[in-house]
């Protein structure tokens, strides 16, 4: 970044509100620290560029007293100190400078979110993505979001006290495509209200009882499901097959994975798994539809991995995530690898996990390091 003359920086500091509009600045001008006055409040900004004013993909991030605007194209950000007592006036300045903001992310335990939402509800017409992580909301967030953000497509709520009836309100009033709930007070009774527009559902450590959701009636058109729980087993897999038969992408994160013989969904193409332990490894029906398998092997044994590879005989892409210094290729695991006749791509995140010698081997168009013992796989 080129240095600017001190006199030029001081001149900018003294500029009036109209003169400090970002659109009036020269192209490709960045300031490590650029201060300007508005509404008698001092805002500290960094990395300001004219080109930002011409784009619409901005993200607002609020953390207690700091708001960060991130330009998704350049990844440069503007950090602005927010005074909670004067936040409405300061937000007014933000939306004056960035009228086409599309993404809002709020991480706070004390920020007056409800006040801001209502104060600026007429300026959120371009907002399509909202992410909120807070445990200090004292209002019905479902109704407020539905009223203030009529055009959002992606909503993420973490540590928010939101019950099923509020989730249903959101699903009925908005055309959501993605919904993420983390540590929410939902039992899953909102699931029947999921519209055909929703393509991705993420639930982490919610109070959902999967067995109770089997009686909801019509099957739904969800495409991707991400679940994070302590134990995942028979109830979940039966729910998956009966309620979401159109799912093509599944992401499971759990401490214990069991009853895989109940996993019979035949349309899943992409499967990601992070599990601490796999139980009940007996007869199962191979899932031939799965083409891509990502697995975290940090806590899995060699037998666990061999078992999983046998479940997905037609995979074309295999990605190992995580590492374990005790991990090695047993005869059973080697045989499981050799049975993967359609494998085209295999990658590992940490080559140090193996004790065997390596060779460079070509899978399709990609050269990767693999243990020499597996050179006969292809």
mmCIF file of C-alpha atoms in Angstrom:
data_model
loop_
_atom_site.group_PDB
_atom_site.id
_atom_site.type_symbol
_atom_site.label_atom_id
_atom_site.label_comp_id
_atom_site.label_asym_id
_atom_site.label_seq_id
_atom_site.Cartn_x
_atom_site.Cartn_y
_atom_site.Cartn_z
ATOM 1 C CA UNK A 1 0.000 0.000 0.000
ATOM 2 C CA UNK A 2 1.467 3.322 -1.049
ATOM 3 C CA UNK A 3 2.102 5.995 1.583
ATOM 4 C CA UNK A 4 0.086 9.207 1.542
ATOM 5 C CA UNK A 5 1.350 12.671 2.457
ATOM 6 C CA UNK A 6 0.489 13.765 5.993
ATOM 7 C CA UNK A 7 -1.095 16.998 4.709
ATOM 8 C CA UNK A 8 -3.421 15.012 2.462
ATOM 9 C CA UNK A 9 -4.546 12.786 5.351
ATOM 10 C CA UNK A 10 -5.177 15.824 7.570
ATOM 11 C CA UNK A 11 -7.188 17.409 4.790
ATOM 12 C CA UNK A 12 -9.388 14.338 4.593
ATOM 13 C CA UNK A 13 -9.880 14.388 8.359
ATOM 14 C CA UNK A 14 -11.263 17.899 8.135
ATOM 15 C CA UNK A 15 -13.605 17.177 5.252
ATOM 16 C CA UNK A 16 -17.289 17.783 5.717
ATOM 17 C CA UNK A 17 -19.809 14.954 5.557
ATOM 18 C CA UNK A 18 -20.573 15.491 1.875
ATOM 19 C CA UNK A 19 -16.903 15.670 0.951
ATOM 20 C CA UNK A 20 -16.019 12.400 2.677
ATOM 21 C CA UNK A 21 -18.420 10.301 0.650
ATOM 22 C CA UNK A 22 -16.476 7.253 -0.489
ATOM 23 C CA UNK A 23 -17.541 7.796 -4.086
ATOM 24 C CA UNK A 24 -15.604 11.088 -4.107
ATOM 25 C CA UNK A 25 -12.305 9.434 -3.261
ATOM 26 C CA UNK A 26 -9.786 8.517 -5.980
ATOM 27 C CA UNK A 27 -9.673 4.976 -7.315
ATOM 28 C CA UNK A 28 -7.528 2.424 -5.491
ATOM 29 C CA UNK A 29 -6.941 4.697 -2.514
ATOM 30 C CA UNK A 30 -6.631 2.848 0.795
ATOM 31 C CA UNK A 31 -6.079 4.332 4.228
ATOM 32 C CA UNK A 32 -4.779 2.339 7.129
ATOM 33 C CA UNK A 33 -6.605 4.771 9.424
ATOM 34 C CA UNK A 34 -9.160 7.158 7.951
ATOM 35 C CA UNK A 35 -11.209 9.271 10.347
ATOM 36 C CA UNK A 36 -14.235 11.330 9.514
ATOM 37 C CA UNK A 37 -16.913 13.140 11.478
ATOM 38 C CA UNK A 38 -20.632 12.604 11.086
ATOM 39 C CA UNK A 39 -23.491 13.300 13.459
ATOM 40 C CA UNK A 40 -20.779 14.601 15.806
ATOM 41 C CA UNK A 41 -19.568 11.024 16.285
ATOM 42 C CA UNK A 42 -16.058 9.902 15.411
ATOM 43 C CA UNK A 43 -15.942 6.724 13.361
ATOM 44 C CA UNK A 44 -12.661 4.901 12.843
ATOM 45 C CA UNK A 45 -12.419 3.205 9.467
ATOM 46 C CA UNK A 46 -9.757 1.175 7.728
ATOM 47 C CA UNK A 47 -9.277 0.015 4.158
ATOM 48 C CA UNK A 48 -11.675 2.362 2.387
ATOM 49 C CA UNK A 49 -11.932 2.325 -1.394
ATOM 50 C CA UNK A 50 -14.122 4.053 -3.942
ATOM 51 C CA UNK A 51 -14.874 0.788 -5.716
ATOM 52 C CA UNK A 52 -16.830 -0.431 -2.692
ATOM 53 C CA UNK A 53 -19.519 2.173 -3.271
ATOM 54 C CA UNK A 54 -20.186 0.703 -6.694
ATOM 55 C CA UNK A 55 -20.817 -2.857 -5.507
ATOM 56 C CA UNK A 56 -23.685 -4.403 -3.586
ATOM 57 C CA UNK A 57 -22.127 -7.377 -1.816
ATOM 58 C CA UNK A 58 -21.274 -5.938 1.593
ATOM 59 C CA UNK A 59 -21.465 -7.738 4.925
ATOM 60 C CA UNK A 60 -22.147 -6.025 8.244
ATOM 61 C CA UNK A 61 -20.645 -7.685 11.292
ATOM 62 C CA UNK A 62 -21.468 -6.415 14.769
ATOM 63 C CA UNK A 63 -19.585 -7.562 17.878
ATOM 64 C CA UNK A 64 -20.749 -5.658 20.947
ATOM 65 C CA UNK A 65 -19.222 -2.280 20.016
ATOM 66 C CA UNK A 66 -17.541 -2.916 16.702
ATOM 67 C CA UNK A 67 -19.241 -3.151 13.360
ATOM 68 C CA UNK A 68 -17.289 -4.486 10.409
ATOM 69 C CA UNK A 69 -18.320 -4.107 6.798
ATOM 70 C CA UNK A 70 -16.710 -6.744 4.600
ATOM 71 C CA UNK A 71 -16.607 -6.529 0.838
ATOM 72 C CA UNK A 72 -17.011 -10.109 -0.337
ATOM 73 C CA UNK A 73 -15.095 -9.503 -3.564
ATOM 74 C CA UNK A 74 -11.967 -7.889 -2.144
ATOM 75 C CA UNK A 75 -12.140 -9.208 1.434
ATOM 76 C CA UNK A 76 -11.117 -5.769 2.663
ATOM 77 C CA UNK A 77 -13.093 -4.539 5.629
ATOM 78 C CA UNK A 78 -14.131 -1.327 7.317
ATOM 79 C CA UNK A 79 -14.092 -1.553 11.101
ATOM 80 C CA UNK A 80 -16.380 0.963 12.760
ATOM 81 C CA UNK A 81 -16.679 1.528 16.502
ATOM 82 C CA UNK A 82 -20.352 1.609 17.438
ATOM 83 C CA UNK A 83 -21.598 3.500 20.478
ATOM 84 C CA UNK A 84 -24.703 1.621 21.643
ATOM 85 C CA UNK A 85 -26.389 4.850 22.779
ATOM 86 C CA UNK A 86 -25.986 6.492 19.383
ATOM 87 C CA UNK A 87 -26.088 3.402 17.184
ATOM 88 C CA UNK A 88 -29.192 4.482 15.250
ATOM 89 C CA UNK A 89 -27.515 7.685 14.038
ATOM 90 C CA UNK A 90 -24.333 5.805 13.210
ATOM 91 C CA UNK A 91 -26.191 3.068 11.350
ATOM 92 C CA UNK A 92 -27.906 5.795 9.354
ATOM 93 C CA UNK A 93 -24.472 6.887 8.183
ATOM 94 C CA UNK A 94 -23.564 3.319 7.284
ATOM 95 C CA UNK A 95 -26.621 2.894 5.093
ATOM 96 C CA UNK A 96 -26.016 6.296 3.521
ATOM 97 C CA UNK A 97 -22.558 5.193 2.420
ATOM 98 C CA UNK A 98 -23.562 1.598 1.608
ATOM 99 C CA UNK A 99 -27.207 1.638 0.501
ATOM 100 C CA UNK A 100 -27.094 -1.785 -1.169
ATOM 101 C CA UNK A 101 -25.904 -3.907 1.742
ATOM 102 C CA UNK A 102 -26.962 -7.527 1.220
ATOM 103 C CA UNK A 103 -25.489 -9.418 4.181
ATOM 104 C CA UNK A 104 -25.766 -8.700 7.901
ATOM 105 C CA UNK A 105 -23.956 -10.659 10.614
ATOM 106 C CA UNK A 106 -24.416 -9.776 14.296
ATOM 107 C CA UNK A 107 -22.417 -11.294 17.159
ATOM 108 C CA UNK A 108 -23.430 -9.655 20.412
ATOM 109 C CA UNK A 109 -24.841 -10.107 23.895
ATOM 110 C CA UNK A 110 -25.815 -6.511 24.568
ATOM 111 C CA UNK A 111 -26.447 -4.822 21.242
ATOM 112 C CA UNK A 112 -29.966 -3.326 20.793
ATOM 113 C CA UNK A 113 -30.734 -5.405 17.722
ATOM 114 C CA UNK A 114 -34.514 -4.998 17.868
ATOM 115 C CA UNK A 115 -34.184 -1.201 17.959
ATOM 116 C CA UNK A 116 -31.926 -1.220 14.913
ATOM 117 C CA UNK A 117 -34.099 -3.639 12.963
ATOM 118 C CA UNK A 118 -37.200 -1.501 13.414
ATOM 119 C CA UNK A 119 -35.361 1.781 12.890
ATOM 120 C CA UNK A 120 -34.001 0.617 9.528
ATOM 121 C CA UNK A 121 -36.712 -1.796 8.392
ATOM 122 C CA UNK A 122 -37.304 0.323 5.274
ATOM 123 C CA UNK A 123 -33.635 0.092 4.269
ATOM 124 C CA UNK A 124 -33.281 -3.689 4.306
ATOM 125 C CA UNK A 125 -34.831 -4.352 0.918
ATOM 126 C CA UNK A 126 -31.508 -5.577 -0.500
ATOM 127 C CA UNK A 127 -30.574 -7.769 2.480
ATOM 128 C CA UNK A 128 -30.645 -11.458 1.539
ATOM 129 C CA UNK A 129 -28.447 -13.014 4.247
ATOM 130 C CA UNK A 130 -28.656 -12.625 8.033
ATOM 131 C CA UNK A 131 -26.477 -14.288 10.660
ATOM 132 C CA UNK A 132 -27.194 -13.687 14.365
ATOM 133 C CA UNK A 133 -25.305 -15.174 17.308
ATOM 134 C CA UNK A 134 -26.556 -13.882 20.650
ATOM 135 C CA UNK A 135 -27.970 -15.200 23.912
ATOM 136 C CA UNK A 136 -29.491 -11.922 25.081
ATOM 137 C CA UNK A 137 -32.593 -11.371 22.964
ATOM 138 C CA UNK A 138 -35.717 -10.337 24.852
ATOM 139 C CA UNK A 139 -38.123 -10.197 21.926
ATOM 140 C CA UNK A 140 -39.825 -12.527 19.469
ATOM 141 C CA UNK A 141 -37.098 -12.612 16.885
ATOM 142 C CA UNK A 142 -39.089 -14.624 14.361
ATOM 143 C CA UNK A 143 -41.753 -11.982 13.844
ATOM 144 C CA UNK A 144 -39.264 -9.119 13.769
ATOM 145 C CA UNK A 145 -37.068 -10.730 11.128
ATOM 146 C CA UNK A 146 -40.074 -11.610 8.979
ATOM 147 C CA UNK A 147 -41.320 -8.002 9.152
ATOM 148 C CA UNK A 148 -38.024 -6.173 8.694
ATOM 149 C CA UNK A 149 -36.299 -8.431 6.148
ATOM 150 C CA UNK A 150 -38.887 -9.453 3.551
ATOM 151 C CA UNK A 151 -36.330 -10.535 0.940
ATOM 152 C CA UNK A 152 -33.863 -12.675 2.888
ATOM 153 C CA UNK A 153 -32.919 -16.055 1.450
ATOM 154 C CA UNK A 154 -30.415 -17.277 4.053
ATOM 155 C CA UNK A 155 -30.924 -17.101 7.836
ATOM 156 C CA UNK A 156 -28.589 -18.356 10.573
ATOM 157 C CA UNK A 157 -29.514 -18.179 14.277
ATOM 158 C CA UNK A 158 -27.110 -19.307 17.011
ATOM 159 C CA UNK A 159 -27.694 -19.288 20.771
ATOM 160 C CA UNK A 160 -31.028 -17.609 20.141
ATOM 161 C CA UNK A 161 -34.124 -18.516 22.125
ATOM 162 C CA UNK A 162 -36.425 -19.283 19.225
ATOM 163 C CA UNK A 163 -39.253 -21.798 19.532
ATOM 164 C CA UNK A 164 -40.945 -23.865 16.829
ATOM 165 C CA UNK A 165 -43.847 -21.441 16.365
ATOM 166 C CA UNK A 166 -41.426 -18.611 15.565
ATOM 167 C CA UNK A 167 -39.543 -20.771 13.077
ATOM 168 C CA UNK A 168 -42.885 -21.592 11.452
ATOM 169 C CA UNK A 169 -43.619 -17.854 11.219
ATOM 170 C CA UNK A 170 -40.334 -17.312 9.401
ATOM 171 C CA UNK A 171 -40.900 -20.213 7.015
ATOM 172 C CA UNK A 172 -44.409 -19.085 6.117
ATOM 173 C CA UNK A 173 -43.685 -15.384 5.634
ATOM 174 C CA UNK A 174 -40.305 -15.629 3.917
ATOM 175 C CA UNK A 175 -38.999 -17.437 0.864
ATOM 176 C CA UNK A 176 -35.976 -18.891 2.646
ATOM 177 C CA UNK A 177 -33.526 -21.083 0.755
ATOM 178 C CA UNK A 178 -31.172 -21.759 3.693
ATOM 179 C CA UNK A 179 -31.950 -22.043 7.419
ATOM 180 C CA UNK A 180 -29.358 -22.732 10.121
ATOM 181 C CA UNK A 181 -30.333 -23.255 13.767
ATOM 182 C CA UNK A 182 -27.656 -23.739 16.438
ATOM 183 C CA UNK A 183 -28.588 -24.390 20.078
ATOM 184 C CA UNK A 184 -32.173 -23.329 19.397
ATOM 185 C CA UNK A 185 -35.172 -24.229 21.561
ATOM 186 C CA UNK A 186 -36.880 -26.171 18.810
ATOM 187 C CA UNK A 187 -38.249 -29.711 19.042
ATOM 188 C CA UNK A 188 -38.581 -30.086 15.295
ATOM 189 C CA UNK A 189 -42.317 -29.470 15.022
ATOM 190 C CA UNK A 190 -41.510 -26.729 12.515
ATOM 191 C CA UNK A 191 -40.431 -29.350 9.964
ATOM 192 C CA UNK A 192 -43.914 -29.800 8.396
ATOM 193 C CA UNK A 193 -43.889 -26.071 7.588
ATOM 194 C CA UNK A 194 -40.704 -26.305 5.505
ATOM 195 C CA UNK A 195 -41.566 -24.936 2.038
ATOM 196 C CA UNK A 196 -40.289 -26.267 -1.259
ATOM 197 C CA UNK A 197 -38.110 -23.169 -1.566
ATOM 198 C CA UNK A 198 -35.892 -24.291 1.348
ATOM 199 C CA UNK A 199 -32.887 -26.189 -0.013
ATOM 200 C CA UNK A 200 -30.586 -26.376 3.031
ATOM 201 C CA UNK A 201 -31.380 -27.057 6.686
ATOM 202 C CA UNK A 202 -28.679 -27.047 9.370
ATOM 203 C CA UNK A 203 -29.490 -28.031 12.963
ATOM 204 C CA UNK A 204 -26.847 -28.230 15.692
ATOM 205 C CA UNK A 205 -27.624 -29.484 19.182
ATOM 206 C CA UNK A 206 -31.286 -28.567 19.055
ATOM 207 C CA UNK A 207 -33.941 -30.526 20.964
ATOM 208 C CA UNK A 208 -35.267 -32.399 17.935
ATOM 209 C CA UNK A 209 -36.725 -35.866 18.535
ATOM 210 C CA UNK A 210 -36.427 -37.481 15.123
ATOM 211 C CA UNK A 211 -38.833 -40.353 15.815
ATOM 212 C CA UNK A 212 -41.683 -37.908 16.432
ATOM 213 C CA UNK A 213 -41.226 -36.336 13.009
ATOM 214 C CA UNK A 214 -42.125 -39.486 11.058
ATOM 215 C CA UNK A 215 -45.840 -38.690 11.174
ATOM 216 C CA UNK A 216 -45.691 -35.262 9.604
ATOM 217 C CA UNK A 217 -47.412 -36.265 6.376
ATOM 218 C CA UNK A 218 -46.101 -35.116 2.982
ATOM 219 C CA UNK A 219 -42.509 -35.696 1.992
ATOM 220 C CA UNK A 220 -40.401 -32.573 1.589
ATOM 221 C CA UNK A 221 -38.038 -31.410 -1.158
ATOM 222 C CA UNK A 222 -35.000 -30.443 0.925
ATOM 223 C CA UNK A 223 -31.713 -30.953 -0.961
ATOM 224 C CA UNK A 224 -29.063 -30.640 1.771
ATOM 225 C CA UNK A 225 -29.213 -31.512 5.467
ATOM 226 C CA UNK A 226 -26.509 -30.754 8.046
ATOM 227 C CA UNK A 227 -26.916 -32.276 11.508
ATOM 228 C CA UNK A 228 -24.732 -31.990 14.609
ATOM 229 C CA UNK A 229 -25.747 -34.027 17.665
ATOM 230 C CA UNK A 230 -24.340 -36.272 20.355
ATOM 231 C CA UNK A 231 -25.693 -39.563 18.984
ATOM 232 C CA UNK A 232 -27.161 -40.257 15.562
ATOM 233 C CA UNK A 233 -28.763 -43.591 14.795
ATOM 234 C CA UNK A 234 -31.879 -45.470 13.737
ATOM 235 C CA UNK A 235 -34.455 -42.731 14.427
ATOM 236 C CA UNK A 236 -32.555 -40.200 12.353
ATOM 237 C CA UNK A 237 -31.969 -42.506 9.373
ATOM 238 C CA UNK A 238 -35.614 -43.596 9.272
ATOM 239 C CA UNK A 239 -36.658 -39.954 9.471
ATOM 240 C CA UNK A 240 -34.274 -39.073 6.643
ATOM 241 C CA UNK A 241 -35.639 -41.734 4.301
ATOM 242 C CA UNK A 242 -39.305 -41.023 5.028
ATOM 243 C CA UNK A 243 -39.370 -37.237 5.326
ATOM 244 C CA UNK A 244 -36.538 -35.948 3.098
ATOM 245 C CA UNK A 245 -36.317 -38.470 0.242
ATOM 246 C CA UNK A 246 -34.906 -35.895 -2.201
ATOM 247 C CA UNK A 247 -31.778 -35.069 -0.212
ATOM 248 C CA UNK A 248 -28.601 -35.333 -2.285
ATOM 249 C CA UNK A 249 -26.133 -33.889 0.236
ATOM 250 C CA UNK A 250 -25.767 -34.978 3.876
ATOM 251 C CA UNK A 251 -23.381 -33.670 6.531
ATOM 252 C CA UNK A 252 -23.275 -35.476 9.889
ATOM 253 C CA UNK A 253 -21.225 -34.465 12.927
ATOM 254 C CA UNK A 254 -21.668 -36.548 16.069
ATOM 255 C CA UNK A 255 -19.920 -38.240 18.962
ATOM 256 C CA UNK A 256 -21.519 -41.627 18.290
ATOM 257 C CA UNK A 257 -22.798 -42.946 14.961
ATOM 258 C CA UNK A 258 -24.815 -46.166 15.179
ATOM 259 C CA UNK A 259 -27.383 -48.288 13.340
ATOM 260 C CA UNK A 260 -25.856 -47.633 9.930
ATOM 261 C CA UNK A 261 -27.793 -50.621 8.597
ATOM 262 C CA UNK A 262 -30.816 -48.268 8.750
ATOM 263 C CA UNK A 263 -29.053 -45.827 6.420
ATOM 264 C CA UNK A 264 -30.756 -46.777 3.148
ATOM 265 C CA UNK A 265 -31.301 -43.401 1.459
ATOM 266 C CA UNK A 266 -30.568 -43.988 -2.219
ATOM 267 C CA UNK A 267 -30.264 -40.458 -3.638
ATOM 268 C CA UNK A 268 -27.384 -39.033 -1.615
ATOM 269 C CA UNK A 269 -24.462 -38.005 -3.806
ATOM 270 C CA UNK A 270 -22.270 -36.138 -1.305
ATOM 271 C CA UNK A 271 -21.689 -37.358 2.240
ATOM 272 C CA UNK A 272 -19.546 -35.632 4.894
ATOM 273 C CA UNK A 273 -18.926 -37.316 8.236
ATOM 274 C CA UNK A 274 -17.274 -36.347 11.496
ATOM 275 C CA UNK A 275 -17.825 -39.039 14.125
ATOM 276 C CA UNK A 276 -16.026 -40.022 17.289
ATOM 277 C CA UNK A 277 -17.208 -43.619 17.367
ATOM 278 C CA UNK A 278 -19.066 -45.964 15.024
ATOM 279 C CA UNK A 279 -21.175 -48.671 16.636
ATOM 280 C CA UNK A 280 -23.181 -51.696 15.459
ATOM 281 C CA UNK A 281 -21.092 -52.522 12.399
ATOM 282 C CA UNK A 282 -23.077 -55.428 11.076
ATOM 283 C CA UNK A 283 -25.033 -56.195 7.925
ATOM 284 C CA UNK A 284 -25.803 -53.170 5.796
ATOM 285 C CA UNK A 285 -26.923 -52.383 2.293
ATOM 286 C CA UNK A 286 -24.240 -50.510 0.306
ATOM 287 C CA UNK A 287 -25.219 -46.979 -0.699
ATOM 288 C CA UNK A 288 -24.270 -46.999 -4.352
ATOM 289 C CA UNK A 289 -25.542 -43.470 -5.041
ATOM 290 C CA UNK A 290 -22.793 -41.733 -3.027
ATOM 291 C CA UNK A 291 -20.113 -40.267 -5.315
ATOM 292 C CA UNK A 292 -18.242 -37.990 -2.909
ATOM 293 C CA UNK A 293 -17.222 -38.914 0.648
ATOM 294 C CA UNK A 294 -15.466 -36.541 3.072
ATOM 295 C CA UNK A 295 -14.555 -38.102 6.411
ATOM 296 C CA UNK A 296 -12.768 -36.784 9.489
ATOM 297 C CA UNK A 297 -10.545 -39.655 10.631
ATOM 298 C CA UNK A 298 -9.180 -37.925 13.718
ATOM 299 C CA UNK A 299 -11.006 -40.261 16.106
ATOM 300 C CA UNK A 300 -11.869 -43.202 13.858
ATOM 301 C CA UNK A 301 -10.103 -46.546 13.880
ATOM 302 C CA UNK A 302 -8.793 -48.363 10.817
ATOM 303 C CA UNK A 303 -11.723 -50.789 11.045
ATOM 304 C CA UNK A 304 -14.185 -47.892 11.212
ATOM 305 C CA UNK A 305 -12.810 -46.442 8.003
ATOM 306 C CA UNK A 306 -12.724 -49.814 6.243
ATOM 307 C CA UNK A 307 -16.360 -50.328 7.190
ATOM 308 C CA UNK A 308 -17.340 -46.918 5.811
ATOM 309 C CA UNK A 309 -15.524 -47.470 2.515
ATOM 310 C CA UNK A 310 -17.407 -50.730 2.059
ATOM 311 C CA UNK A 311 -20.658 -48.824 2.518
ATOM 312 C CA UNK A 312 -19.904 -46.532 -0.433
ATOM 313 C CA UNK A 313 -18.444 -48.738 -3.193
ATOM 314 C CA UNK A 314 -19.039 -46.265 -6.047
ATOM 315 C CA UNK A 315 -17.370 -43.141 -4.668
ATOM 316 C CA UNK A 316 -15.296 -41.117 -7.114
ATOM 317 C CA UNK A 317 -13.906 -38.601 -4.621
ATOM 318 C CA UNK A 318 -12.532 -39.414 -1.159
ATOM 319 C CA UNK A 319 -11.203 -36.747 1.191
ATOM 320 C CA UNK A 320 -9.558 -37.469 4.548
ATOM 321 C CA UNK A 321 -9.782 -34.618 7.049
ATOM 322 C CA UNK A 322 -7.860 -34.560 10.315
ATOM 323 C CA UNK A 323 -4.973 -36.759 11.340
ATOM 324 C CA UNK A 324 -3.970 -39.437 13.796
ATOM 325 C CA UNK A 325 -0.410 -40.545 14.484
ATOM 326 C CA UNK A 326 -1.685 -44.046 15.241
ATOM 327 C CA UNK A 327 -3.465 -44.423 11.925
ATOM 328 C CA UNK A 328 -2.047 -47.062 9.587
ATOM 329 C CA UNK A 329 -3.206 -49.207 6.675
ATOM 330 C CA UNK A 330 -4.382 -52.611 7.886
ATOM 331 C CA UNK A 331 -5.025 -55.478 5.436
ATOM 332 C CA UNK A 332 -8.776 -54.927 5.788
ATOM 333 C CA UNK A 333 -8.431 -51.232 5.012
ATOM 334 C CA UNK A 334 -6.219 -51.940 2.007
ATOM 335 C CA UNK A 335 -8.787 -54.371 0.632
ATOM 336 C CA UNK A 336 -11.499 -51.779 1.139
ATOM 337 C CA UNK A 337 -9.454 -49.293 -0.886
ATOM 338 C CA UNK A 338 -8.850 -51.772 -3.660
ATOM 339 C CA UNK A 339 -12.581 -52.381 -3.934
ATOM 340 C CA UNK A 340 -13.175 -48.741 -4.888
ATOM 341 C CA UNK A 341 -13.226 -49.280 -8.640
ATOM 342 C CA UNK A 342 -14.461 -45.780 -9.514
ATOM 343 C CA UNK A 343 -12.150 -43.729 -7.307
ATOM 344 C CA UNK A 344 -10.733 -40.792 -9.287
ATOM 345 C CA UNK A 345 -9.656 -38.387 -6.572
ATOM 346 C CA UNK A 346 -8.217 -39.002 -3.127
ATOM 347 C CA UNK A 347 -6.745 -36.309 -0.914
ATOM 348 C CA UNK A 348 -5.496 -36.184 2.658
ATOM 349 C CA UNK A 349 -5.039 -33.156 4.874
ATOM 350 C CA UNK A 350 -1.969 -34.399 6.740
ATOM 351 C CA UNK A 351 0.492 -36.836 5.164
ATOM 352 C CA UNK A 352 2.259 -37.285 8.499
ATOM 353 C CA UNK A 353 -0.493 -39.615 9.676
ATOM 354 C CA UNK A 354 1.040 -42.567 7.859
ATOM 355 C CA UNK A 355 4.105 -44.666 8.562
ATOM 356 C CA UNK A 356 4.467 -46.208 5.104
ATOM 357 C CA UNK A 357 6.684 -44.767 2.384
ATOM 358 C CA UNK A 358 5.041 -42.561 -0.208
ATOM 359 C CA UNK A 359 4.967 -42.479 -3.969
ATOM 360 C CA UNK A 360 3.526 -39.957 -6.370
ATOM 361 C CA UNK A 361 0.486 -41.507 -7.969
ATOM 362 C CA UNK A 362 -1.975 -40.188 -10.481
ATOM 363 C CA UNK A 363 -5.718 -40.354 -9.869
ATOM 364 C CA UNK A 364 -7.416 -38.897 -12.915
ATOM 365 C CA UNK A 365 -5.804 -35.522 -13.526
ATOM 366 C CA UNK A 366 -4.458 -35.068 -10.005
ATOM 367 C CA UNK A 367 -1.088 -36.161 -8.635
ATOM 368 C CA UNK A 368 -1.214 -37.003 -4.944
ATOM 369 C CA UNK A 369 0.916 -38.626 -2.276
ATOM 370 C CA UNK A 370 -0.248 -42.084 -1.279
ATOM 371 C CA UNK A 371 1.343 -44.958 0.634
ATOM 372 C CA UNK A 372 3.289 -47.232 -1.673
ATOM 373 C CA UNK A 373 1.306 -50.187 -0.343
ATOM 374 C CA UNK A 374 -1.749 -48.876 -2.174
ATOM 375 C CA UNK A 375 -0.101 -48.385 -5.538
ATOM 376 C CA UNK A 376 -1.989 -51.373 -6.883
ATOM 377 C CA UNK A 377 -5.363 -49.826 -6.089
ATOM 378 C CA UNK A 378 -5.652 -48.406 -9.575
#
